[in-house]
Coordinates of C-alpha atoms in Angstrom, one line a residue:
M22 CA -5.9 19.0 2.5
D23 CA -9.1 20.7 3.6
Q24 CA -7.2 24.0 3.7
I25 CA -6.4 23.9 -0.1
Q26 CA -8.8 26.0 -2.0
H27 CA -10.0 25.3 -5.5
K28 CA -10.9 28.0 -8.0
F29 CA -11.2 28.4 -11.8
V30 CA -9.6 31.1 -13.8
D31 CA -10.6 32.1 -17.3
V32 CA -7.7 31.9 -19.7
G33 CA -8.2 32.2 -23.4
G34 CA -11.8 31.1 -23.1
L35 CA -10.9 28.0 -21.1
K36 CA -11.7 27.5 -17.4
L37 CA -8.5 26.3 -15.8
H38 CA -8.6 24.7 -12.4
V39 CA -6.1 26.0 -9.8
A40 CA -5.4 24.6 -6.3
D41 CA -4.3 27.4 -3.9
I42 CA -3.1 27.5 -0.3
G43 CA -1.4 30.1 1.8
T44 CA -1.2 33.9 1.7
G45 CA 1.3 36.6 1.1
P46 CA 3.5 38.0 -1.7
N47 CA 5.9 35.0 -1.9
V48 CA 4.3 32.7 -4.4
V49 CA 5.4 29.3 -5.7
V50 CA 3.7 27.7 -8.8
F51 CA 3.8 24.0 -9.2
L52 CA 3.8 22.4 -12.7
H53 CA 2.8 18.7 -12.8
G54 CA 4.0 16.0 -15.2
F55 CA 2.2 12.8 -16.4
P56 CA 0.2 11.0 -15.1
E57 CA 0.2 13.5 -12.4
I58 CA -2.2 16.3 -11.7
W59 CA -2.4 19.2 -9.2
Y60 CA -2.8 16.6 -6.5
S61 CA 0.7 15.3 -6.9
W62 CA 2.0 18.5 -5.1
R63 CA -0.2 18.0 -2.0
H64 CA 2.7 17.5 0.4
Q65 CA 4.7 20.4 -0.9
M66 CA 1.7 22.8 -1.0
I67 CA 0.8 22.2 2.6
A68 CA 4.5 22.4 3.8
L69 CA 5.1 25.7 2.0
A70 CA 1.9 27.3 3.2
A71 CA 2.9 26.4 6.8
A72 CA 6.2 28.1 6.2
G73 CA 4.5 31.3 5.1
F74 CA 4.4 30.9 1.3
R75 CA 1.5 30.9 -1.1
A76 CA 1.4 27.6 -3.1
I77 CA -0.5 27.3 -6.4
A78 CA -0.9 24.2 -8.6
P79 CA -2.9 24.3 -11.8
D80 CA -4.2 21.5 -13.9
Y81 CA -3.1 22.0 -17.5
R82 CA -5.7 22.4 -20.2
G83 CA -7.3 19.0 -20.8
Y84 CA -6.0 17.6 -17.4
G85 CA -8.1 17.0 -14.3
L86 CA -10.7 19.7 -13.6
S87 CA -9.5 22.1 -16.3
D88 CA -11.4 22.5 -19.5
P89 CA -10.1 20.6 -22.5
P90 CA -9.0 22.6 -25.5
P91 CA -11.5 22.8 -28.4
E92 CA -9.2 20.6 -30.5
P93 CA -7.2 18.4 -28.2
E94 CA -5.4 16.9 -31.1
K95 CA -3.8 20.3 -31.8
A96 CA -2.7 21.1 -28.2
T97 CA 1.0 22.1 -27.8
F98 CA 3.6 23.0 -25.3
S99 CA 3.1 26.6 -26.4
D100 CA -0.5 26.5 -25.3
I101 CA 0.6 25.4 -21.8
V102 CA 3.2 28.1 -21.5
S103 CA 0.6 30.7 -22.7
D104 CA -1.9 29.4 -20.2
L105 CA 0.6 29.8 -17.4
R106 CA 1.1 33.4 -18.4
G107 CA -2.6 34.0 -18.5
M108 CA -3.1 32.3 -15.2
L109 CA -0.5 34.6 -13.5
H110 CA -2.3 37.6 -15.0
A111 CA -5.7 36.4 -13.9
L112 CA -4.4 35.9 -10.3
D113 CA -2.6 39.2 -10.4
L114 CA 0.8 37.6 -9.8
S115 CA 3.8 39.5 -11.2
K116 CA 6.7 37.3 -10.2
V117 CA 6.8 33.7 -8.9
F118 CA 9.1 30.7 -8.3
L119 CA 8.4 27.8 -10.5
V120 CA 8.6 24.1 -9.5
G121 CA 8.4 21.6 -12.3
K122 CA 8.3 17.8 -12.6
D123 CA 8.6 15.5 -15.6
F124 CA 7.4 17.5 -18.7
G125 CA 6.5 20.3 -16.3
V126 CA 10.3 20.9 -16.3
R127 CA 10.0 21.8 -20.0
V128 CA 7.1 24.1 -19.3
G129 CA 8.9 25.8 -16.5
Y130 CA 12.1 26.4 -18.4
L131 CA 10.3 27.6 -21.5
F132 CA 8.4 30.1 -19.4
A133 CA 11.6 31.2 -17.7
T134 CA 13.3 31.9 -21.1
L135 CA 10.3 33.5 -22.8
H136 CA 9.1 35.5 -19.7
P137 CA 12.2 36.0 -17.5
E138 CA 10.7 39.1 -15.9
R139 CA 8.0 36.9 -14.3
V140 CA 10.3 34.2 -12.7
L141 CA 12.4 34.5 -9.6
G142 CA 13.8 31.0 -9.7
I143 CA 13.1 27.4 -10.9
F144 CA 13.2 24.1 -9.0
T145 CA 12.9 21.0 -11.1
F146 CA 12.7 17.2 -10.6
G147 CA 14.6 14.6 -12.7
A148 CA 14.7 16.2 -16.2
P149 CA 17.4 18.7 -17.0
Y150 CA 17.1 21.8 -19.1
M151 CA 17.2 20.5 -22.7
P152 CA 19.1 23.1 -24.8
P153 CA 18.0 24.4 -28.2
G154 CA 18.1 21.8 -30.9
S155 CA 17.7 18.9 -28.6
S156 CA 14.0 18.4 -29.1
Q157 CA 14.7 15.5 -31.6
F158 CA 16.3 13.3 -28.9
Y159 CA 13.2 11.2 -28.7
K160 CA 13.9 9.8 -32.2
Y161 CA 16.6 7.6 -30.6
F162 CA 14.1 5.8 -28.3
P163 CA 13.5 2.1 -28.9
E164 CA 10.1 1.3 -30.6
G165 CA 8.8 -0.5 -27.5
L166 CA 9.6 2.4 -25.0
Y167 CA 6.4 3.8 -23.5
I168 CA 7.1 7.2 -25.0
S169 CA 7.3 5.8 -28.5
R170 CA 4.1 3.9 -28.0
F171 CA 2.3 6.9 -26.6
Q172 CA 3.4 8.9 -29.6
E173 CA 1.6 6.5 -32.0
P174 CA -1.9 7.9 -32.7
G175 CA -4.5 5.5 -31.5
R176 CA -2.3 2.9 -30.0
A177 CA -2.3 4.2 -26.4
E178 CA -6.0 5.1 -26.7
A179 CA -6.7 1.4 -27.6
D180 CA -4.3 0.2 -24.8
F181 CA -5.8 2.4 -22.1
G182 CA -9.4 1.8 -23.4
R183 CA -9.3 -1.8 -22.3
L184 CA -9.1 -0.6 -18.7
D185 CA -10.7 2.0 -16.4
A186 CA -8.9 5.2 -15.6
K187 CA -8.0 3.9 -12.1
T188 CA -6.2 0.9 -13.5
V189 CA -4.4 2.9 -16.1
V190 CA -3.0 5.4 -13.4
R191 CA -2.2 2.4 -11.1
N192 CA -0.2 0.7 -13.8
I193 CA 1.7 3.9 -14.8
Y194 CA 2.6 4.6 -11.2
I195 CA 3.9 1.1 -10.8
L196 CA 5.9 1.2 -14.1
F197 CA 7.3 4.7 -13.6
S198 CA 8.4 3.9 -10.0
R199 CA 10.9 1.3 -11.3
S200 CA 14.5 1.9 -12.1
E201 CA 14.2 0.5 -15.6
A202 CA 12.2 2.3 -18.3
P203 CA 9.0 0.6 -19.4
I204 CA 9.7 -1.1 -22.7
A205 CA 7.3 -3.5 -24.4
E206 CA 8.0 -6.3 -26.8
K207 CA 6.9 -5.9 -30.4
N208 CA 3.5 -7.4 -30.0
Q209 CA 3.0 -6.4 -26.4
E210 CA 1.2 -3.3 -25.0
I211 CA 2.5 -1.0 -22.3
M212 CA -0.4 -1.8 -19.9
D213 CA 0.4 -5.5 -20.2
L214 CA 3.8 -4.9 -18.6
V215 CA 2.1 -4.8 -15.1
D216 CA 0.8 -7.9 -13.4
P217 CA -2.6 -7.1 -11.9
S218 CA -1.4 -8.5 -8.5
T219 CA 1.5 -6.0 -8.3
P220 CA 1.1 -3.7 -5.2
L221 CA 1.3 0.0 -5.4
P222 CA 4.5 1.7 -4.3
P223 CA 4.4 1.9 -0.4
W224 CA 4.3 5.7 -0.5
F225 CA 1.2 5.9 -2.8
T226 CA -2.0 4.9 -1.1
E227 CA -5.3 3.6 -2.5
E228 CA -6.8 6.9 -1.4
D229 CA -4.2 8.7 -3.5
L230 CA -5.0 6.4 -6.5
A231 CA -8.8 7.1 -6.1
A232 CA -8.1 10.9 -6.2
Y233 CA -6.2 10.5 -9.4
A234 CA -8.7 8.2 -10.9
A235 CA -11.6 10.6 -10.2
L236 CA -9.7 13.4 -12.1
Y237 CA -8.8 11.2 -15.1
D238 CA -12.4 9.9 -15.2
K239 CA -13.3 13.5 -15.8
S240 CA -10.6 14.5 -18.2
G241 CA -9.7 11.3 -20.0
F242 CA -6.2 10.9 -21.6
Q243 CA -6.6 12.6 -25.0
T244 CA -4.9 15.9 -24.2
A245 CA -2.4 14.2 -21.9
L246 CA -1.2 12.0 -24.8
K247 CA -0.9 15.0 -27.1
V248 CA 1.1 17.1 -24.5
P249 CA 3.7 15.9 -23.8
Y250 CA 4.2 12.8 -25.9
R251 CA 3.0 13.9 -29.3
S252 CA 4.4 17.4 -29.0
L253 CA 8.0 16.5 -28.2
G254 CA 9.2 17.6 -31.6
E255 CA 7.8 21.1 -31.1
E256 CA 10.5 23.7 -31.8
F257 CA 10.9 27.1 -30.2
N258 CA 12.8 30.1 -31.6
L259 CA 14.2 31.5 -28.4
A260 CA 15.9 34.8 -28.8
D261 CA 18.0 34.0 -25.7
P262 CA 18.1 30.4 -24.6
I263 CA 20.0 31.1 -21.4
V264 CA 18.1 30.7 -18.1
K265 CA 19.5 33.4 -15.9
V266 CA 17.4 32.8 -12.7
P267 CA 18.6 30.6 -9.9
A268 CA 17.8 26.9 -10.6
L269 CA 18.0 23.6 -8.8
V270 CA 17.4 20.2 -10.1
I271 CA 16.8 17.3 -7.7
V272 CA 17.4 13.8 -9.2
G273 CA 16.5 10.4 -8.0
G274 CA 19.4 8.0 -8.2
K275 CA 16.9 5.2 -9.3
D276 CA 14.9 7.3 -11.8
Y277 CA 14.7 5.4 -15.0
S278 CA 14.8 8.6 -17.1
L279 CA 18.5 8.9 -16.2
K280 CA 19.1 6.1 -18.7
F281 CA 17.6 8.1 -21.6
R282 CA 20.3 9.0 -24.1
G283 CA 22.4 12.0 -22.9
V284 CA 20.3 12.8 -19.8
E285 CA 22.7 11.5 -17.1
D286 CA 25.7 13.0 -18.9
L287 CA 23.9 16.4 -19.1
I288 CA 23.2 16.3 -15.4
K289 CA 26.4 14.9 -14.0
S290 CA 28.9 16.5 -16.3
G291 CA 28.0 20.0 -15.5
K292 CA 27.2 20.7 -19.2
G293 CA 23.8 22.0 -18.1
K294 CA 25.5 25.1 -16.7
Q295 CA 26.2 26.2 -20.2
Y296 CA 22.5 27.2 -20.5
V297 CA 21.6 27.4 -16.8
P298 CA 24.7 29.1 -15.2
N299 CA 23.1 29.4 -11.8
L300 CA 22.3 25.7 -11.6
E301 CA 22.6 23.5 -8.5
I302 CA 22.1 19.7 -8.6
T303 CA 21.1 17.5 -5.7
F304 CA 20.7 13.7 -5.7
I305 CA 18.5 11.5 -3.6
P306 CA 20.1 8.1 -4.1
E307 CA 17.0 5.9 -3.4
G308 CA 14.7 8.3 -5.3
T309 CA 12.7 7.2 -8.3
H310 CA 10.6 9.2 -10.8
F311 CA 8.1 10.4 -8.1
L312 CA 10.5 12.1 -5.7
Q313 CA 8.0 14.6 -4.3
E314 CA 5.6 11.9 -3.3
Q315 CA 8.1 9.3 -2.4
F316 CA 10.3 11.5 -0.1
P317 CA 8.0 14.5 0.7
E318 CA 9.7 15.7 3.9
Q319 CA 13.2 15.6 2.3
V320 CA 12.0 17.3 -0.8
N321 CA 10.0 19.9 1.1
Q322 CA 13.1 20.9 3.0
L323 CA 15.2 21.2 -0.2
I324 CA 12.6 23.5 -1.7
L325 CA 12.4 25.6 1.5
D326 CA 16.2 25.9 1.7
F327 CA 16.3 26.9 -2.0
L328 CA 13.5 29.5 -1.5
G329 CA 15.2 30.8 1.6
K330 CA 18.4 31.5 -0.3
H331 CA 16.7 33.3 -3.2
F332 CA 13.6 35.0 -1.9

């Protein structure tokens, strides 16, 4: 971890934090999800650097050590995609491999469709490529699902505000590590779904939790609730929605998100190849939503194998 360097790049007037390790022309950019941060890629960054790659993991605007946008309530996926392009320009990187997790999958695929000349390949976790016109899928979620609750202005802020950042992250890691999606009763809040005595997942240490807590103490959750949860309906007019670069999705067999409407079918039926023709799919049967932290050695090898075939 001491070998990972930390720097800030100026993108659109914001100082964005970037974690960076390794040298050379072969660059992999890691795109985090929620409640994650650059730190969630620590195992992969170290492994890739040891294998001769350069690994870069930014904090999105409003996350971790990056500056918040001037109006967090107006943040969008488009902003994140634009920031990624600006970051590559600031670091003088012409082409990279992208690795995305959770809503970072959407960021990665959007970038690959909008700027295909900048992407060599894309490796994602859990979530498949959602084809055009599918951005309204969230409307079918039950009212008590955490996504629905996080979309409601003020509700998650009040729920999280009863606790410190460390407890919020702790609760979300516990909830998202289960095979069932977190769904609250009508008069129940998402944070109340976790008994305070529940232990952390065995692969996530108190030291890890402290690292996350320190970052969210700094950033808060305002931008994180806007992107992704309150921006899911954002539409993109893609001239060409086909992702032509090599792609691999790795799926945990016990990831609760497989049970979202249409997700498992899109992954297992092969329909995803309609929009991502060079798609490969790999399952880790015991894997949950946090594969890269739960099974780092296995995931690292899958990434290195994928890079070895396409670099």
